Each structure stands twice: as structure tokens, then as C-alpha cells.
């Protein structure tokens, strides 16, 4: 039941819970089961794939173009991407791990742009759903499909992939693995003992070591929660502001709601960049921290 | 908890299928981008920034060279100007000296000419006086001889002297 269906069937009572679940929750679009496990292609999986296809479609041609003649004057679009790339390489990578950043450029860049694209795509409304609803409204499309959603809705389900703990958690686990591996590569086995800062007396060391080990897990956990919360909160505020119109059943609320959500939407664009930056920046910092004993 | 559990939506509920899809997707994207995008892009961007740094360094050197050259030429020009002024000054001085010398010489020559002329005049005067003297002596002698001859022949002395005087006047 969509927000718009609620409007269409005025007889039905408005239910914020349903709206939130529909817009912020994840629903399977194609059911799939592999080895007894539910591997359904959900809304978020589709959005993630769209983001991935965009990433490949943008950066591989850019790489070909730039490799052909590195000294040619870059176009505006190219300059924008180049400045973002250089920002991640130098202001994130080099700023936290100095010369060691070169081995991590590819990882940090992939992480940054993957998160950024997922964040930004989540800001675009479900256009397929809008077309479908408009069609139902003007009677050109039948509203009785049964449970099957039209393909346009499925191909652009408009969901924020990074607004799900499964996605942010997985990315955080990947970060965690990168941090631990770089620690082991740089310090060898001594890394396991060196996670406790230098100069700690032995009795204290015994207490601190488990705490520091726990800290290794809380860092990526915080990464996952931070991204999830930031990506969900803005959407939730927009939904709540819009819901006022339906809750109060009044046109007078509409201008305030629309103005408010527009403002939050602008903020969300900023947050999309900011959270992608924070995720990679903290990952880079943690990698740098694991490389050297502090 | 109302945000984490927004109604029937549990934000902390992990869907393992989605997690596995995320892992697969991200690792695939990471590998492909690393090989086909980041590697060439990073290489090209580094090459470009090196070239820009080199160009800047080169242009700085060229500028320094050009400035040194300019200074060199400026000093040369200054020297040449001073030299030119000196030459003109020297020429003027030479001309002045020459003029003075010519004037002095001319004055000297004039003086000499004047001296020579006056000497010649003196000489001529002396010569003329000598000649006159000689003539006077001759005349006197002649006169005396005539007087003496006439006395002998008995001619009026007065008449004789007058005649002689007239002939002398006629001679002159």
C-alpha cells in the first residue's frame, strides 16, 4: 500500500507505519532461494546494482579517456570527477596514512564512490511507481495486478541501499578486514600485541588488551550505524513532514510540509557526500592506526 | 527505540541475503574499478601532476635566466650611454683645444707678420735714408764742384745755387 494509494482510497485510514515500512523498508522484487537461503533480489539489491552499473559506466570510460592523453585539458565533468578522486586520494588517503596511501587508493576510491552513489540514488523518487499511480488515476492502467508489480517499478524501486544495516554492516566488515590485514602486513604478528598503546605497565596492559580488541570491533560497528542512521533519518523526516498533510487532511499544512521537506532534501544531498566522506576517512584513519603502533 | 523500531520496521534486523549480495556486488565493483578505472586514472593523474610540477620548475628557471639577461643588457646599455657621453665630452674638449691653438697660432702669425713688416719698413727707411744721404753727399759734392768751377769761371753764385735747387726739385 503506497502513500499515493492511500490518497486514492480516501475511505481508508492513513497509516504512517505502513508508509514508513514501504519507503524505508526493503521488499523482495524477485524471489530467489539459493541453498535454502533467501537470496531474493530486493529493492536495495536493485538500487545497489544500478549504482554499480553507473560506477562502471562513468569511471571506465573516464579512465580510457584520461589514459589516452593525460595532458589534455579535462572537460568540466572530467574535472569534477578528477577533483573528487584527488580529494579521496590526498585529503583522505594521504592525510591519514602518508605515503602508504598508494596501496589503498583503489580500495578507498571504490568505497567512497560506492557509498556516495548509493546515498545519492536513494534521493531520487520512485519514478516508475509515480507513472504507475498516475496511470491508475487516469484509468489507463488497471490497479488490479494482483501481487505482481509492474516492471518499471521494479527497475527503479527508489530505495537507499545504504539505509540498511545489512549493507552498511557488510561494508563495515570489509573495512574491518582491510584494517586488520594492513595492521598484520605492516607490523606482523606483533600487531596483535601492539594494539595496546606503548608504555602501558603490565598489570594495566592485561586489562587494556581485551578493551582494545573490543575497540577493534566497535569502530566498524560505529561506521555501520552512523551511515545507516544518517541515511535513514533524513528520509524519515521527509516522510513525517509529508505525512502531516494526510494526517491532518488539510491543504493548509501542505506549503509548510513541502517547504520543510525541500529544505531537508537539500540537507540530505549534503549528508550523502558527508557520510561517504566520513566512512572512508575513518576507514583510512583506522588503517593508518593499525599500521603504526601508537 | 521508536526510531530503531519505526513501527513494524526494524532497522537493526540484518537480512543475510542482502548482506551477501552487498559483499558480492562490492567486491566485484572493487575489482573491476581497481583494474580498469583507478589504476589508469591514478597513473595518468600522477603523470599530469609531475608534468605540471616540471613545467613550473622549468618556467621558473627560464624566468630567472631571462631576468639575468635583462639585467645584463641593462647594465651594458648603461655603460654604453656613459661611454657615449664621455666620447662627446672628449670631442668637445678636443675641439676647444684645437680652436684655442688655431687662434693662438693665428695671433702669433699676425704678430710675426706685423713684426716682419715693421722691420722691413725700418730697413726700407734706413735704406732710403742711406740712399738720400748718398744722394745728398753726391749732390753736395757736385754742388761744391760746380760752385768751385763757377767761381773759377766767374758765374753769379746766387743764380747758380737757384738753378741747382730747381734742377734738384725737377729730379725729385
PDB file of C-alpha atoms in Angstrom, chain A:
ATOM      1  CA  UNK A   1       0.000   0.000   0.000  1.00  0.00           C
ATOM      2  CA  UNK A   2       1.725   3.166  -1.127  1.00  0.00           C
ATOM      3  CA  UNK A   3       1.413   6.673   0.141  1.00  0.00           C
ATOM      4  CA  UNK A   4      -0.418   7.566  -3.034  1.00  0.00           C
ATOM      5  CA  UNK A   5      -2.771   4.628  -2.916  1.00  0.00           C
ATOM      6  CA  UNK A   6      -3.731   5.901   0.485  1.00  0.00           C
ATOM      7  CA  UNK A   7      -4.721   9.199  -1.092  1.00  0.00           C
ATOM      8  CA  UNK A   8      -6.653   7.490  -3.849  1.00  0.00           C
ATOM      9  CA  UNK A   9      -8.718   5.417  -1.478  1.00  0.00           C
ATOM     10  CA  UNK A  10      -9.754   8.155   0.859  1.00  0.00           C
ATOM     11  CA  UNK A  11     -12.024   5.846   2.718  1.00  0.00           C
ATOM     12  CA  UNK A  12      -9.040   4.048   4.082  1.00  0.00           C
ATOM     13  CA  UNK A  13      -7.434   5.442   7.226  1.00  0.00           C
ATOM     14  CA  UNK A  14      -3.954   6.937   6.783  1.00  0.00           C
ATOM     15  CA  UNK A  15      -1.308   4.794   8.398  1.00  0.00           C
ATOM     16  CA  UNK A  16       2.163   6.278   8.904  1.00  0.00           C
ATOM     17  CA  UNK A  17       3.583   2.929   9.886  1.00  0.00           C
ATOM     18  CA  UNK A  18       2.696   1.411   6.543  1.00  0.00           C
ATOM     19  CA  UNK A  19       4.150   4.385   4.688  1.00  0.00           C
ATOM     20  CA  UNK A  20       7.422   4.181   6.593  1.00  0.00           C
ATOM     21  CA  UNK A  21       7.727   0.450   6.035  1.00  0.00           C
ATOM     22  CA  UNK A  22       7.007   0.902   2.341  1.00  0.00           C
ATOM     23  CA  UNK A  23       9.563   3.682   1.819  1.00  0.00           C
ATOM     24  CA  UNK A  24      12.294   2.815   4.270  1.00  0.00           C
ATOM     25  CA  UNK A  25      11.906  -0.930   4.413  1.00  0.00           C
ATOM     26  CA  UNK A  26      13.126  -3.476   1.942  1.00  0.00           C
ATOM     27  CA  UNK A  27      10.854  -5.684  -0.106  1.00  0.00           C
ATOM     28  CA  UNK A  28      11.788  -8.583  -2.361  1.00  0.00           C
ATOM     29  CA  UNK A  29      11.062  -7.916  -6.019  1.00  0.00           C
ATOM     30  CA  UNK A  30      12.145 -11.282  -7.398  1.00  0.00           C
ATOM     31  CA  UNK A  31      12.070 -14.234  -5.038  1.00  0.00           C
ATOM     32  CA  UNK A  32      15.202 -16.329  -5.112  1.00  0.00           C
ATOM     33  CA  UNK A  33      16.439 -19.098  -2.872  1.00  0.00           C
ATOM     34  CA  UNK A  34      19.952 -20.493  -3.074  1.00  0.00           C
ATOM     35  CA  UNK A  35      20.927 -23.451  -0.913  1.00  0.00           C
ATOM     36  CA  UNK A  36      17.960 -22.955   1.354  1.00  0.00           C
ATOM     37  CA  UNK A  37      18.885 -19.334   1.921  1.00  0.00           C
ATOM     38  CA  UNK A  38      16.674 -16.404   0.976  1.00  0.00           C
ATOM     39  CA  UNK A  39      18.677 -14.578  -1.681  1.00  0.00           C
ATOM     40  CA  UNK A  40      15.755 -12.589  -3.068  1.00  0.00           C
ATOM     41  CA  UNK A  41      16.556  -9.639  -5.298  1.00  0.00           C
ATOM     42  CA  UNK A  42      15.161  -6.891  -3.114  1.00  0.00           C
ATOM     43  CA  UNK A  43      14.696  -3.168  -3.749  1.00  0.00           C
ATOM     44  CA  UNK A  44      18.049  -2.415  -2.169  1.00  0.00           C
ATOM     45  CA  UNK A  45      19.841  -5.040  -4.248  1.00  0.00           C
ATOM     46  CA  UNK A  46      18.454  -3.467  -7.424  1.00  0.00           C
ATOM     47  CA  UNK A  47      19.493   0.029  -6.300  1.00  0.00           C
ATOM     48  CA  UNK A  48      22.950  -1.261  -5.427  1.00  0.00           C
ATOM     49  CA  UNK A  49      23.256  -2.802  -8.876  1.00  0.00           C
ATOM     50  CA  UNK A  50      22.138   0.423 -10.530  1.00  0.00           C
ATOM     51  CA  UNK A  51      24.783   2.260  -8.529  1.00  0.00           C
ATOM     52  CA  UNK A  52      27.390  -0.321  -9.568  1.00  0.00           C
ATOM     53  CA  UNK A  53      26.459  -0.107 -13.248  1.00  0.00           C
ATOM     54  CA  UNK A  54      26.671   3.697 -13.032  1.00  0.00           C
ATOM     55  CA  UNK A  55      30.077   3.464 -11.371  1.00  0.00           C
ATOM     56  CA  UNK A  56      31.395   1.228 -14.131  1.00  0.00           C
ATOM     57  CA  UNK A  57      29.716   3.285 -16.862  1.00  0.00           C
ATOM     58  CA  UNK A  58      31.238   6.509 -15.555  1.00  0.00           C
ATOM     59  CA  UNK A  59      34.714   5.586 -14.393  1.00  0.00           C
ATOM     60  CA  UNK A  60      35.840   3.077 -17.013  1.00  0.00           C
ATOM     61  CA  UNK A  61      35.259   5.494 -19.942  1.00  0.00           C
ATOM     62  CA  UNK A  62      36.885   8.231 -17.858  1.00  0.00           C
ATOM     63  CA  UNK A  63      39.913   6.006 -17.344  1.00  0.00           C
ATOM     64  CA  UNK A  64      40.120   5.268 -21.077  1.00  0.00           C
ATOM     65  CA  UNK A  65      39.857   8.926 -21.946  1.00  0.00           C
ATOM     66  CA  UNK A  66      42.390  10.072 -19.411  1.00  0.00           C
ATOM     67  CA  UNK A  67      44.834   7.264 -20.217  1.00  0.00           C
ATOM     68  CA  UNK A  68      44.766   8.158 -23.911  1.00  0.00           C
ATOM     69  CA  UNK A  69      46.168  11.603 -23.246  1.00  0.00           C
ATOM     70  CA  UNK A  70      46.798  12.510 -19.609  1.00  0.00           C
ATOM     71  CA  UNK A  71      47.890  16.030 -20.559  1.00  0.00           C
ATOM     72  CA  UNK A  72      44.759  17.052 -22.457  1.00  0.00           C
ATOM     73  CA  UNK A  73      42.597  19.759 -20.927  1.00  0.00           C
ATOM     74  CA  UNK A  74      39.882  17.983 -18.928  1.00  0.00           C
ATOM     75  CA  UNK A  75      36.222  18.725 -19.603  1.00  0.00           C
ATOM     76  CA  UNK A  76      34.063  20.104 -16.768  1.00  0.00           C
ATOM     77  CA  UNK A  77      32.548  16.729 -15.953  1.00  0.00           C
ATOM     78  CA  UNK A  78      36.001  15.167 -16.030  1.00  0.00           C
ATOM     79  CA  UNK A  79      37.380  17.903 -13.766  1.00  0.00           C
ATOM     80  CA  UNK A  80      34.601  17.281 -11.251  1.00  0.00           C
ATOM     81  CA  UNK A  81      35.342  13.559 -11.103  1.00  0.00           C
ATOM     82  CA  UNK A  82      39.083  14.150 -11.055  1.00  0.00           C
ATOM     83  CA  UNK A  83      38.808  16.570  -8.162  1.00  0.00           C
ATOM     84  CA  UNK A  84      36.712  14.045  -6.196  1.00  0.00           C
ATOM     85  CA  UNK A  85      39.263  11.321  -6.968  1.00  0.00           C
ATOM     86  CA  UNK A  86      42.174  13.530  -5.929  1.00  0.00           C
ATOM     87  CA  UNK A  87      40.276  14.537  -2.805  1.00  0.00           C
ATOM     88  CA  UNK A  88      39.891  10.896  -1.737  1.00  0.00           C
ATOM     89  CA  UNK A  89      43.494  10.082  -2.631  1.00  0.00           C
ATOM     90  CA  UNK A  90      45.148  13.025  -0.941  1.00  0.00           C
ATOM     91  CA  UNK A  91      42.807  14.597   1.608  1.00  0.00           C
ATOM     92  CA  UNK A  92      41.561  11.244   2.838  1.00  0.00           C
ATOM     93  CA  UNK A  93      44.256   8.673   1.995  1.00  0.00           C
ATOM     94  CA  UNK A  94      47.477  10.639   2.142  1.00  0.00           C
ATOM     95  CA  UNK A  95      46.285  12.865   5.000  1.00  0.00           C
ATOM     96  CA  UNK A  96      45.823   9.849   7.255  1.00  0.00           C
ATOM     97  CA  UNK A  97      48.436   7.336   6.135  1.00  0.00           C
ATOM     98  CA  UNK A  98      51.029   9.469   4.315  1.00  0.00           C
ATOM     99  CA  UNK A  99      52.957   7.640   1.603  1.00  0.00           C
ATOM    100  CA  UNK A 100      51.337   4.299   2.392  1.00  0.00           C
ATOM    101  CA  UNK A 101      48.119   5.613   0.816  1.00  0.00           C
ATOM    102  CA  UNK A 102      49.177   4.463  -2.638  1.00  0.00           C
ATOM    103  CA  UNK A 103      48.340   0.812  -1.947  1.00  0.00           C
ATOM    104  CA  UNK A 104      44.913   1.792  -0.606  1.00  0.00           C
ATOM    105  CA  UNK A 105      43.848   4.306  -3.270  1.00  0.00           C
ATOM    106  CA  UNK A 106      41.772   1.745  -5.169  1.00  0.00           C
ATOM    107  CA  UNK A 107      40.016   0.493  -2.052  1.00  0.00           C
ATOM    108  CA  UNK A 108      39.249   3.943  -0.638  1.00  0.00           C
ATOM    109  CA  UNK A 109      38.066   5.260  -4.009  1.00  0.00           C
ATOM    110  CA  UNK A 110      35.779   2.270  -4.573  1.00  0.00           C
ATOM    111  CA  UNK A 111      34.375   2.536  -1.069  1.00  0.00           C
ATOM    112  CA  UNK A 112      33.792   6.288  -1.349  1.00  0.00           C
ATOM    113  CA  UNK A 113      32.082   6.243  -4.729  1.00  0.00           C
ATOM    114  CA  UNK A 114      30.056   3.113  -3.966  1.00  0.00           C
ATOM    115  CA  UNK A 115      28.636   4.672  -0.806  1.00  0.00           C
ATOM    116  CA  UNK A 116      28.207   8.075  -2.465  1.00  0.00           C
ATOM    117  CA  UNK A 117      26.300   6.655  -5.428  1.00  0.00           C
ATOM    118  CA  UNK A 118      24.067   4.526  -3.195  1.00  0.00           C
ATOM    119  CA  UNK A 119      23.375   7.568  -0.983  1.00  0.00           C
ATOM    120  CA  UNK A 120      22.576   9.858  -3.910  1.00  0.00           C
ATOM    121  CA  UNK A 121      20.410   7.351  -5.780  1.00  0.00           C
ATOM    122  CA  UNK A 122      18.304   6.968  -2.654  1.00  0.00           C
ATOM    123  CA  UNK A 123      17.312  10.619  -3.044  1.00  0.00           C
ATOM    124  CA  UNK A 124      15.609  10.103  -6.393  1.00  0.00           C
ATOM    125  CA  UNK A 125      11.888   9.279  -6.014  1.00  0.00           C
ATOM    126  CA  UNK A 126      10.387   6.052  -7.411  1.00  0.00           C
ATOM    127  CA  UNK A 127       9.588   7.345 -10.887  1.00  0.00           C
ATOM    128  CA  UNK A 128       8.180   4.012 -12.060  1.00  0.00           C
ATOM    129  CA  UNK A 129       5.782   3.989  -9.161  1.00  0.00           C
ATOM    130  CA  UNK A 130       4.682   7.555  -9.932  1.00  0.00           C
ATOM    131  CA  UNK A 131       3.957   6.644 -13.554  1.00  0.00           C
ATOM    132  CA  UNK A 132       2.066   3.564 -12.395  1.00  0.00           C
ATOM    133  CA  UNK A 133      -0.021   5.551  -9.920  1.00  0.00           C
ATOM    134  CA  UNK A 134      -0.755   8.268 -12.496  1.00  0.00           C
ATOM    135  CA  UNK A 135      -1.847   5.525 -14.886  1.00  0.00           C
ATOM    136  CA  UNK A 136      -4.184   4.058 -12.272  1.00  0.00           C
ATOM    137  CA  UNK A 137      -5.530   7.521 -11.511  1.00  0.00           C
ATOM    138  CA  UNK A 138      -6.463   8.240 -15.131  1.00  0.00           C
ATOM    139  CA  UNK A 139      -7.704   4.737 -15.720  1.00  0.00           C
ATOM    140  CA  UNK A 140      -5.142   3.809 -18.372  1.00  0.00           C
ATOM    141  CA  UNK A 141      -3.639   1.102 -16.188  1.00  0.00           C
ATOM    142  CA  UNK A 142      -5.607  -1.361 -14.188  1.00  0.00           C
ATOM    143  CA  UNK A 143      -4.957  -1.150 -10.474  1.00  0.00           C
ATOM    144  CA  UNK A 144      -5.741  -4.849 -10.078  1.00  0.00           C
ATOM    145  CA  UNK A 145      -2.468  -6.560 -10.829  1.00  0.00           C
ATOM    146  CA  UNK A 146      -2.740  -8.981  -8.052  1.00  0.00           C
ATOM    147  CA  UNK A 147       0.545  -9.021  -6.189  1.00  0.00           C
ATOM    148  CA  UNK A 148       2.798  -8.574  -9.216  1.00  0.00           C
ATOM    149  CA  UNK A 149       4.356  -5.115  -9.504  1.00  0.00           C
ATOM    150  CA  UNK A 150       4.916  -3.574 -12.955  1.00  0.00           C
ATOM    151  CA  UNK A 151       8.467  -3.805 -14.384  1.00  0.00           C
ATOM    152  CA  UNK A 152       9.052  -0.001 -14.324  1.00  0.00           C
ATOM    153  CA  UNK A 153       8.506  -0.038 -10.577  1.00  0.00           C
ATOM    154  CA  UNK A 154      10.851  -2.986 -10.169  1.00  0.00           C
ATOM    155  CA  UNK A 155      13.634  -1.480 -12.298  1.00  0.00           C
ATOM    156  CA  UNK A 156      13.653   1.757 -10.338  1.00  0.00           C
ATOM    157  CA  UNK A 157      12.430   0.840  -6.877  1.00  0.00           C
ATOM    158  CA  UNK A 158      13.965   4.005  -5.370  1.00  0.00           C
ATOM    159  CA  UNK A 159      15.405   2.828  -2.130  1.00  0.00           C
ATOM    160  CA  UNK A 160      18.538   3.873  -0.275  1.00  0.00           C
ATOM    161  CA  UNK A 161      20.826   0.866  -0.300  1.00  0.00           C
ATOM    162  CA  UNK A 162      22.986   2.434   2.413  1.00  0.00           C
ATOM    163  CA  UNK A 163      19.879   2.824   4.609  1.00  0.00           C
ATOM    164  CA  UNK A 164      20.021  -0.841   5.563  1.00  0.00           C
ATOM    165  CA  UNK A 165      22.140  -2.414   8.294  1.00  0.00           C
ATOM    166  CA  UNK A 166      22.876  -5.409   6.063  1.00  0.00           C
ATOM    167  CA  UNK A 167      24.561  -3.133   3.510  1.00  0.00           C
ATOM    168  CA  UNK A 168      26.357  -0.752   5.875  1.00  0.00           C
ATOM    169  CA  UNK A 169      27.289  -3.690   8.120  1.00  0.00           C
ATOM    170  CA  UNK A 170      28.827  -5.583   5.218  1.00  0.00           C
ATOM    171  CA  UNK A 171      30.790  -2.515   4.143  1.00  0.00           C
ATOM    172  CA  UNK A 172      31.945  -2.058   7.731  1.00  0.00           C
ATOM    173  CA  UNK A 173      33.044  -5.718   7.860  1.00  0.00           C
ATOM    174  CA  UNK A 174      35.048  -5.158   4.662  1.00  0.00           C
ATOM    175  CA  UNK A 175      36.627  -2.087   6.299  1.00  0.00           C
ATOM    176  CA  UNK A 176      37.336  -4.131   9.423  1.00  0.00           C
ATOM    177  CA  UNK A 177      39.092  -6.812   7.381  1.00  0.00           C
ATOM    178  CA  UNK A 178      41.114  -4.161   5.493  1.00  0.00           C
ATOM    179  CA  UNK A 179      42.157  -2.570   8.806  1.00  0.00           C
ATOM    180  CA  UNK A 180      43.245  -5.846  10.407  1.00  0.00           C
ATOM    181  CA  UNK A 181      45.066  -7.073   7.295  1.00  0.00           C
ATOM    182  CA  UNK A 182      47.009  -3.824   6.919  1.00  0.00           C
ATOM    183  CA  UNK A 183      47.948  -3.985  10.606  1.00  0.00           C
ATOM    184  CA  UNK A 184      49.255  -7.520  10.185  1.00  0.00           C
ATOM    185  CA  UNK A 185      51.114  -6.631   6.989  1.00  0.00           C
ATOM    186  CA  UNK A 186      52.839  -3.595   8.483  1.00  0.00           C
ATOM    187  CA  UNK A 187      53.604  -4.875  11.957  1.00  0.00           C
ATOM    188  CA  UNK A 188      53.495  -8.629  11.531  1.00  0.00           C
ATOM    189  CA  UNK A 189      52.305 -10.777  14.386  1.00  0.00           C
ATOM    190  CA  UNK A 190      53.435  -8.054  16.818  1.00  0.00           C
ATOM    191  CA  UNK A 191      50.330  -6.127  15.733  1.00  0.00           C
ATOM    192  CA  UNK A 192      48.161  -8.297  17.968  1.00  0.00           C
ATOM    193  CA  UNK A 193      50.221  -7.257  20.998  1.00  0.00           C
ATOM    194  CA  UNK A 194      50.724  -3.688  19.761  1.00  0.00           C
ATOM    195  CA  UNK A 195      47.087  -2.692  19.685  1.00  0.00           C
ATOM    196  CA  UNK A 196      47.677  -1.516  23.266  1.00  0.00           C
ATOM    197  CA  UNK A 197      49.433   1.882  23.236  1.00  0.00           C
ATOM    198  CA  UNK A 198      53.152   1.987  24.041  1.00  0.00           C
ATOM    199  CA  UNK A 199      54.374   2.443  27.623  1.00  0.00           C
ATOM    200  CA  UNK A 200      51.444   0.821  29.392  1.00  0.00           C
ATOM    201  CA  UNK A 201      52.538  -1.069  32.567  1.00  0.00           C
ATOM    202  CA  UNK A 202      51.967  -4.834  32.511  1.00  0.00           C
ATOM    203  CA  UNK A 203      49.070  -5.017  35.043  1.00  0.00           C
ATOM    204  CA  UNK A 204      47.229  -2.348  33.095  1.00  0.00           C
ATOM    205  CA  UNK A 205      48.163  -3.981  29.794  1.00  0.00           C
ATOM    206  CA  UNK A 206      46.345  -7.142  30.846  1.00  0.00           C
ATOM    207  CA  UNK A 207      43.157  -5.153  31.342  1.00  0.00           C
ATOM    208  CA  UNK A 208      43.609  -2.932  28.324  1.00  0.00           C
ATOM    209  CA  UNK A 209      44.292  -5.610  25.755  1.00  0.00           C
ATOM    210  CA  UNK A 210      40.729  -7.038  25.800  1.00  0.00           C
ATOM    211  CA  UNK A 211      39.348  -3.491  25.756  1.00  0.00           C
ATOM    212  CA  UNK A 212      41.456  -2.596  22.729  1.00  0.00           C
ATOM    213  CA  UNK A 213      40.416  -5.823  20.996  1.00  0.00           C
ATOM    214  CA  UNK A 214      36.805  -4.906  21.658  1.00  0.00           C
ATOM    215  CA  UNK A 215      37.580  -1.428  20.297  1.00  0.00           C
ATOM    216  CA  UNK A 216      38.648  -3.014  17.018  1.00  0.00           C
ATOM    217  CA  UNK A 217      35.061  -4.256  16.673  1.00  0.00           C
ATOM    218  CA  UNK A 218      33.255  -1.190  17.926  1.00  0.00           C
ATOM    219  CA  UNK A 219      34.983   1.039  15.360  1.00  0.00           C
ATOM    220  CA  UNK A 220      33.453  -0.649  12.293  1.00  0.00           C
ATOM    221  CA  UNK A 221      30.200  -1.139  14.202  1.00  0.00           C
ATOM    222  CA  UNK A 222      30.033   2.631  14.685  1.00  0.00           C
ATOM    223  CA  UNK A 223      30.776   3.081  10.978  1.00  0.00           C
ATOM    224  CA  UNK A 224      27.826   0.867  10.064  1.00  0.00           C
ATOM    225  CA  UNK A 225      25.397   2.508  12.485  1.00  0.00           C
ATOM    226  CA  UNK A 226      26.470   6.042  11.574  1.00  0.00           C
ATOM    227  CA  UNK A 227      25.882   5.551   7.865  1.00  0.00           C
ATOM    228  CA  UNK A 228      22.597   3.709   8.419  1.00  0.00           C
ATOM    229  CA  UNK A 229      21.238   6.291  10.848  1.00  0.00           C
ATOM    230  CA  UNK A 230      22.204   9.256   8.710  1.00  0.00           C
ATOM    231  CA  UNK A 231      20.711   7.771   5.588  1.00  0.00           C
ATOM    232  CA  UNK A 232      17.502   6.790   7.346  1.00  0.00           C
ATOM    233  CA  UNK A 233      16.941   9.858   9.488  1.00  0.00           C
ATOM    234  CA  UNK A 234      16.645  12.372   6.644  1.00  0.00           C
ATOM    235  CA  UNK A 235      14.236  10.137   4.731  1.00  0.00           C
ATOM    236  CA  UNK A 236      12.193   9.610   7.852  1.00  0.00           C
ATOM    237  CA  UNK A 237      11.912  13.352   8.494  1.00  0.00           C
ATOM    238  CA  UNK A 238      10.792  13.963   4.902  1.00  0.00           C
ATOM    239  CA  UNK A 239       8.198  11.197   5.221  1.00  0.00           C
ATOM    240  CA  UNK A 240       6.912  12.546   8.512  1.00  0.00           C
ATOM    241  CA  UNK A 241       6.689  16.109   7.156  1.00  0.00           C
ATOM    242  CA  UNK A 242       4.760  14.866   4.134  1.00  0.00           C
ATOM    243  CA  UNK A 243       2.542  12.699   6.318  1.00  0.00           C
ATOM    244  CA  UNK A 244       1.249  15.770   8.140  1.00  0.00           C
ATOM    245  CA  UNK A 245      -0.732  16.633   5.032  1.00  0.00           C
ATOM    246  CA  UNK A 246      -2.529  13.290   5.099  1.00  0.00           C
ATOM    247  CA  UNK A 247      -2.715  13.057   8.857  1.00  0.00           C
ATOM    248  CA  UNK A 248      -4.486  16.397   9.163  1.00  0.00           C
ATOM    249  CA  UNK A 249      -6.374  16.023   5.884  1.00  0.00           C
ATOM    250  CA  UNK A 250      -5.799  19.708   5.216  1.00  0.00           C
ATOM    251  CA  UNK A 251      -4.397  21.700   2.307  1.00  0.00           C
ATOM    252  CA  UNK A 252      -3.191  24.382   4.715  1.00  0.00           C
ATOM    253  CA  UNK A 253      -0.476  22.083   6.033  1.00  0.00           C
ATOM    254  CA  UNK A 254       0.854  21.382   2.546  1.00  0.00           C
ATOM    255  CA  UNK A 255       3.012  24.512   1.982  1.00  0.00           C
ATOM    256  CA  UNK A 256       4.808  24.102   5.299  1.00  0.00           C
ATOM    257  CA  UNK A 257       5.305  20.391   4.706  1.00  0.00           C
ATOM    258  CA  UNK A 258       6.655  20.917   1.203  1.00  0.00           C
ATOM    259  CA  UNK A 259       8.981  23.734   2.235  1.00  0.00           C
ATOM    260  CA  UNK A 260      10.225  21.698   5.174  1.00  0.00           C
ATOM    261  CA  UNK A 261      10.878  18.572   3.143  1.00  0.00           C
ATOM    262  CA  UNK A 262      12.597  20.589   0.415  1.00  0.00           C
ATOM    263  CA  UNK A 263      14.964  22.027   2.993  1.00  0.00           C
ATOM    264  CA  UNK A 264      15.631  18.572   4.461  1.00  0.00           C
ATOM    265  CA  UNK A 265      16.129  17.230   0.930  1.00  0.00           C
ATOM    266  CA  UNK A 266      18.879  19.821   0.319  1.00  0.00           C
ATOM    267  CA  UNK A 267      20.453  18.833   3.597  1.00  0.00           C
ATOM    268  CA  UNK A 268      20.266  15.195   2.544  1.00  0.00           C
ATOM    269  CA  UNK A 269      22.276  15.888  -0.613  1.00  0.00           C
ATOM    270  CA  UNK A 270      24.985  17.337   1.593  1.00  0.00           C
ATOM    271  CA  UNK A 271      24.705  14.448   4.037  1.00  0.00           C
ATOM    272  CA  UNK A 272      25.063  11.963   1.160  1.00  0.00           C
ATOM    273  CA  UNK A 273      28.503  13.405   0.382  1.00  0.00           C
ATOM    274  CA  UNK A 274      29.414  13.937   4.010  1.00  0.00           C
ATOM    275  CA  UNK A 275      28.654  10.384   5.117  1.00  0.00           C
ATOM    276  CA  UNK A 276      30.508   8.849   2.184  1.00  0.00           C
ATOM    277  CA  UNK A 277      33.469  11.035   3.140  1.00  0.00           C
ATOM    278  CA  UNK A 278      33.259  10.186   6.842  1.00  0.00           C
ATOM    279  CA  UNK A 279      33.066   6.462   6.147  1.00  0.00           C
ATOM    280  CA  UNK A 280      36.211   6.408   4.012  1.00  0.00           C
ATOM    281  CA  UNK A 281      38.029   8.955   6.130  1.00  0.00           C
ATOM    282  CA  UNK A 282      37.530   6.926   9.322  1.00  0.00           C
ATOM    283  CA  UNK A 283      38.429   3.727   7.489  1.00  0.00           C
ATOM    284  CA  UNK A 284      41.654   5.402   6.286  1.00  0.00           C
ATOM    285  CA  UNK A 285      42.387   6.637   9.806  1.00  0.00           C
ATOM    286  CA  UNK A 286      41.828   3.194  11.307  1.00  0.00           C
ATOM    287  CA  UNK A 287      44.074   1.637   8.655  1.00  0.00           C
ATOM    288  CA  UNK A 288      46.764   4.210   9.466  1.00  0.00           C
ATOM    289  CA  UNK A 289      46.303   3.485  13.169  1.00  0.00           C
ATOM    290  CA  UNK A 290      46.760  -0.238  12.570  1.00  0.00           C
ATOM    291  CA  UNK A 291      49.917   0.325  10.504  1.00  0.00           C
ATOM    292  CA  UNK A 292      51.823   2.091  13.242  1.00  0.00           C
ATOM    293  CA  UNK A 293      51.992   1.490  16.925  1.00  0.00           C
ATOM    294  CA  UNK A 294      50.720   4.488  18.794  1.00  0.00           C
TER     295      UNK A 294
END
